[in-house]
Amino acid sequence: MAPQREWFEKDYYAVLGLQKGATEKEITRAYRKLAKQHHPDANAGNKEAEEKFKDISAAYDVLGDAAKRKEYDEVRDMVASGANPFAGAGAGGFGGFGGPGGGFGDGSGVRFETGDMGGLGDLLGNIFGGRGRRGSAGRQPGAGPRRGGDLEAEVHLSFEDAVRGATIAVQLTGAAPCHTCGGTGAAPGTVPRDCPQCNGVGTLAVDQGPFSFSQICPRCGGSGRVVDKPCPTCGGGGAEMRTREVKVRIPVGVADGQRVRVKGKGTPGSNGGPPGDLYVTVHVAPHPLFGRKGNDLSLRVPVTFSEAALGAEVKVPTLDGSVTVRIPPGTASAKTLRVRGRGMPKAGGGAGDLLVTVDVVVPQSLSDEQRQAVQALAATEPANPRAHRGV
């Protein structure tokens, strides 16, 4: 991807509250936290939060992509060394890049440069998207399709719905594809066409002596497309602000805190670009009986002293009916038995295991007959069973 002008002007690490050496996980975690805090849905009418959200999204779009991040870091290193071609840009040219062999700008979206700037000239050519060395055509930044932004949402599920999977309706308020034109910006029965002035490129290239420069096409605004008859609903923009309902398919066995991606359900793209994605964070309510770790379920089952000592078969509940579990003779309290395939179902098929932990119940009171039986047992036991352990 070609570097953007904003890369020279904005410290995206600072926007996310990070240092330059932050890991991918730290970047993602910071983005999610800040996006949730400043999301327009949670700050209705707050322009400052809306702008902050845009900055956060732009920062993550770059830092969350390894290739873009590498290019961005190279640009920021240039800035740190004092080589900022945008510093003092105006009628006199770019600060630090005047003079022979340098590049010049007039601050109006027009870019000039000579052919002797080497790698820096190529970099600036990428930034401005016009013609670099003479004869090499390019596209102005902002021209052409641009992907829409991603959205975040949260849903709450019962444990049973997490087991079976579910389809949940999520209400989103914000920019959405126009319901009249489907996002094309053209009135029903018409379609956008290539701009006749720039032939769909989005820029106009001009040669002037030793210089080559390009500027955004004034007719199409750099999109390369024109709409002869704008949509009456969105005025040609292709998007409208409204509340829309998105059906989200929650997979079988979804875990608490898991994120589900719904492709193409984010904000609309611009200039014919694809929409962003919707990321739904799922919160699963706990079950009154079962614990969960990954795809395994856990359950505590009380047994009597005689069942633990002599062995027994006991029925235990599962997500799908009950099963019989064999308690081996001499089972100690807190021993865990594994019942394979009776845990949480997996989205790809199969299921985890059910881990049954035995709780030996000691009676609080005994009848005379029970007491005599226990006393008879005690008479046959070693005087001090802890002696061999040094207790």
PDB file of C-alpha atoms in Angstrom, residues 123-247:
ATOM      1  CA  LEU A 123       7.861   7.726  -1.756  1.00  0.00           C
ATOM      2  CA  LEU A 124       6.365  11.164  -2.238  1.00  0.00           C
ATOM      3  CA  GLY A 125       4.908  10.012  -5.526  1.00  0.00           C
ATOM      4  CA  ASN A 126       3.157   7.210  -3.693  1.00  0.00           C
ATOM      5  CA  ILE A 127       1.889   9.557  -1.013  1.00  0.00           C
ATOM      6  CA  PHE A 128       0.381  11.990  -3.462  1.00  0.00           C
ATOM      7  CA  GLY A 129      -0.697   9.278  -5.870  1.00  0.00           C
ATOM      8  CA  GLY A 130      -0.096  11.358  -8.991  1.00  0.00           C
ATOM      9  CA  ARG A 131       2.688  11.019 -11.558  1.00  0.00           C
ATOM     10  CA  GLY A 132       6.107  10.226 -10.163  1.00  0.00           C
ATOM     11  CA  ARG A 133       8.753  10.273 -12.811  1.00  0.00           C
ATOM     12  CA  ARG A 134       7.528  11.420 -16.146  1.00  0.00           C
ATOM     13  CA  GLY A 135       5.408   8.921 -17.992  1.00  0.00           C
ATOM     14  CA  SER A 136       4.316   6.859 -14.909  1.00  0.00           C
ATOM     15  CA  ALA A 137       0.638   7.321 -14.196  1.00  0.00           C
ATOM     16  CA  GLY A 138      -0.876   6.963 -10.709  1.00  0.00           C
ATOM     17  CA  ARG A 139      -4.010   7.529  -8.714  1.00  0.00           C
ATOM     18  CA  GLN A 140      -4.633  10.328  -6.239  1.00  0.00           C
ATOM     19  CA  PRO A 141      -5.155   9.317  -2.579  1.00  0.00           C
ATOM     20  CA  GLY A 142      -8.827   9.040  -1.833  1.00  0.00           C
ATOM     21  CA  ALA A 143      -9.568   8.099  -5.436  1.00  0.00           C
ATOM     22  CA  GLY A 144     -10.917   4.676  -6.252  1.00  0.00           C
ATOM     23  CA  PRO A 145     -12.772   2.219  -4.012  1.00  0.00           C
ATOM     24  CA  ARG A 146     -12.197   2.422  -0.266  1.00  0.00           C
ATOM     25  CA  ARG A 147     -13.285  -0.223   2.219  1.00  0.00           C
ATOM     26  CA  GLY A 148     -15.768   0.743   4.909  1.00  0.00           C
ATOM     27  CA  GLY A 149     -15.020   0.621   8.618  1.00  0.00           C
ATOM     28  CA  ASP A 150     -15.610  -2.309  10.977  1.00  0.00           C
ATOM     29  CA  LEU A 151     -18.308  -2.240  13.660  1.00  0.00           C
ATOM     30  CA  GLU A 152     -18.439  -3.817  17.117  1.00  0.00           C
ATOM     31  CA  ALA A 153     -21.513  -5.204  18.913  1.00  0.00           C
ATOM     32  CA  GLU A 154     -22.290  -7.432  21.901  1.00  0.00           C
ATOM     33  CA  VAL A 155     -24.939 -10.093  22.500  1.00  0.00           C
ATOM     34  CA  HIS A 156     -25.931 -12.104  25.568  1.00  0.00           C
ATOM     35  CA  LEU A 157     -26.829 -15.799  25.301  1.00  0.00           C
ATOM     36  CA  SER A 158     -28.180 -18.408  27.670  1.00  0.00           C
ATOM     37  CA  PHE A 159     -25.995 -21.445  28.242  1.00  0.00           C
ATOM     38  CA  GLU A 160     -28.512 -23.582  26.332  1.00  0.00           C
ATOM     39  CA  ASP A 161     -28.329 -21.318  23.259  1.00  0.00           C
ATOM     40  CA  ALA A 162     -24.539 -21.531  23.370  1.00  0.00           C
ATOM     41  CA  VAL A 163     -24.825 -25.329  23.338  1.00  0.00           C
ATOM     42  CA  ARG A 164     -27.181 -25.486  20.355  1.00  0.00           C
ATOM     43  CA  GLY A 165     -26.104 -22.346  18.489  1.00  0.00           C
ATOM     44  CA  ALA A 166     -28.556 -19.598  17.652  1.00  0.00           C
ATOM     45  CA  THR A 167     -29.410 -16.829  15.236  1.00  0.00           C
ATOM     46  CA  ILE A 168     -29.543 -13.454  16.999  1.00  0.00           C
ATOM     47  CA  ALA A 169     -30.891 -10.166  15.645  1.00  0.00           C
ATOM     48  CA  VAL A 170     -28.497  -7.270  16.307  1.00  0.00           C
ATOM     49  CA  GLN A 171     -29.725  -3.670  16.008  1.00  0.00           C
ATOM     50  CA  LEU A 172     -27.177  -1.256  14.527  1.00  0.00           C
ATOM     51  CA  THR A 173     -27.585   2.511  14.246  1.00  0.00           C
ATOM     52  CA  GLY A 174     -25.281   4.364  11.886  1.00  0.00           C
ATOM     53  CA  ALA A 175     -24.266   4.623   8.257  1.00  0.00           C
ATOM     54  CA  ALA A 176     -25.766   1.881   6.108  1.00  0.00           C
ATOM     55  CA  PRO A 177     -26.108   1.241   2.383  1.00  0.00           C
ATOM     56  CA  CYS A 178     -28.939   3.327   0.999  1.00  0.00           C
ATOM     57  CA  HIS A 179     -32.080   1.209   0.856  1.00  0.00           C
ATOM     58  CA  THR A 180     -33.170   2.882  -2.392  1.00  0.00           C
ATOM     59  CA  CYS A 181     -30.039   2.576  -4.565  1.00  0.00           C
ATOM     60  CA  GLY A 182     -28.284  -0.258  -2.754  1.00  0.00           C
ATOM     61  CA  GLY A 183     -25.210   1.924  -2.185  1.00  0.00           C
ATOM     62  CA  THR A 184     -24.496   2.904  -5.796  1.00  0.00           C
ATOM     63  CA  GLY A 185     -25.628   6.512  -5.314  1.00  0.00           C
ATOM     64  CA  ALA A 186     -27.552   6.353  -8.589  1.00  0.00           C
ATOM     65  CA  ALA A 187     -31.302   6.748  -8.951  1.00  0.00           C
ATOM     66  CA  PRO A 188     -33.281   3.534  -9.485  1.00  0.00           C
ATOM     67  CA  GLY A 189     -32.965   2.357 -13.078  1.00  0.00           C
ATOM     68  CA  THR A 190     -29.580   4.031 -13.580  1.00  0.00           C
ATOM     69  CA  VAL A 191     -25.975   3.121 -12.792  1.00  0.00           C
ATOM     70  CA  PRO A 192     -22.754   5.134 -12.257  1.00  0.00           C
ATOM     71  CA  ARG A 193     -20.411   5.397 -15.240  1.00  0.00           C
ATOM     72  CA  ASP A 194     -16.729   6.139 -15.783  1.00  0.00           C
ATOM     73  CA  CYS A 195     -15.909   9.817 -15.510  1.00  0.00           C
ATOM     74  CA  PRO A 196     -15.511  11.161 -19.076  1.00  0.00           C
ATOM     75  CA  GLN A 197     -13.008  13.817 -17.993  1.00  0.00           C
ATOM     76  CA  CYS A 198     -10.429  11.484 -16.417  1.00  0.00           C
ATOM     77  CA  ASN A 199     -11.547   8.254 -18.117  1.00  0.00           C
ATOM     78  CA  GLY A 200     -12.192   6.626 -14.770  1.00  0.00           C
ATOM     79  CA  VAL A 201      -8.688   7.218 -13.362  1.00  0.00           C
ATOM     80  CA  GLY A 202      -9.683   9.858 -10.818  1.00  0.00           C
ATOM     81  CA  THR A 203      -6.764  12.193 -11.591  1.00  0.00           C
ATOM     82  CA  LEU A 204      -5.676  14.478 -14.384  1.00  0.00           C
ATOM     83  CA  ALA A 205      -1.991  14.356 -15.369  1.00  0.00           C
ATOM     84  CA  VAL A 206      -0.244  17.430 -16.795  1.00  0.00           C
ATOM     85  CA  ASP A 207       3.302  17.793 -18.144  1.00  0.00           C
ATOM     86  CA  GLN A 208       4.874  21.215 -17.678  1.00  0.00           C
ATOM     87  CA  GLY A 209       8.437  21.534 -18.834  1.00  0.00           C
ATOM     88  CA  PRO A 210      10.770  19.418 -16.690  1.00  0.00           C
ATOM     89  CA  PHE A 211       7.967  18.790 -14.183  1.00  0.00           C
ATOM     90  CA  SER A 212       5.152  16.292 -14.057  1.00  0.00           C
ATOM     91  CA  PHE A 213       2.154  16.831 -11.798  1.00  0.00           C
ATOM     92  CA  SER A 214      -1.289  15.454 -11.205  1.00  0.00           C
ATOM     93  CA  GLN A 215      -4.433  16.741  -9.585  1.00  0.00           C
ATOM     94  CA  ILE A 216      -7.729  15.310  -8.472  1.00  0.00           C
ATOM     95  CA  CYS A 217     -10.292  15.289 -11.236  1.00  0.00           C
ATOM     96  CA  PRO A 218     -12.663  18.198 -10.532  1.00  0.00           C
ATOM     97  CA  ARG A 219     -15.638  16.437 -12.070  1.00  0.00           C
ATOM     98  CA  CYS A 220     -15.636  13.128 -10.163  1.00  0.00           C
ATOM     99  CA  GLY A 221     -13.698  14.288  -7.084  1.00  0.00           C
ATOM    100  CA  GLY A 222     -11.154  11.503  -7.539  1.00  0.00           C
ATOM    101  CA  SER A 223     -13.606   8.577  -7.548  1.00  0.00           C
ATOM    102  CA  GLY A 224     -13.340   7.931 -11.271  1.00  0.00           C
ATOM    103  CA  ARG A 225     -17.120   7.525 -11.449  1.00  0.00           C
ATOM    104  CA  VAL A 226     -19.974   9.948 -12.059  1.00  0.00           C
ATOM    105  CA  VAL A 227     -23.665   9.672 -11.335  1.00  0.00           C
ATOM    106  CA  ASP A 228     -25.872  11.363 -13.906  1.00  0.00           C
ATOM    107  CA  LYS A 229     -29.048  11.052 -11.854  1.00  0.00           C
ATOM    108  CA  PRO A 230     -28.409  10.949  -8.085  1.00  0.00           C
ATOM    109  CA  CYS A 231     -30.491   8.757  -5.824  1.00  0.00           C
ATOM    110  CA  PRO A 232     -33.343  10.815  -4.322  1.00  0.00           C
ATOM    111  CA  THR A 233     -32.839   9.231  -0.889  1.00  0.00           C
ATOM    112  CA  CYS A 234     -29.072   9.577  -0.300  1.00  0.00           C
ATOM    113  CA  GLY A 235     -28.367  12.375  -2.787  1.00  0.00           C
ATOM    114  CA  GLY A 236     -25.742  10.279  -4.571  1.00  0.00           C
ATOM    115  CA  GLY A 237     -23.677   9.432  -1.489  1.00  0.00           C
ATOM    116  CA  GLY A 238     -24.735   5.780  -1.459  1.00  0.00           C
ATOM    117  CA  ALA A 239     -25.246   5.679   2.320  1.00  0.00           C
ATOM    118  CA  GLU A 240     -27.816   6.851   4.836  1.00  0.00           C
ATOM    119  CA  MET A 241     -28.071   7.024   8.612  1.00  0.00           C
ATOM    120  CA  ARG A 242     -30.615   4.543   9.885  1.00  0.00           C
ATOM    121  CA  THR A 243     -31.223   1.673  12.271  1.00  0.00           C
ATOM    122  CA  ARG A 244     -30.835  -1.713  10.651  1.00  0.00           C
ATOM    123  CA  GLU A 245     -31.176  -5.260  11.846  1.00  0.00           C
ATOM    124  CA  VAL A 246     -28.431  -7.783  11.172  1.00  0.00           C
ATOM    125  CA  LYS A 247     -28.978 -11.506  11.674  1.00  0.00           C
TER     126      LYS A 247
END
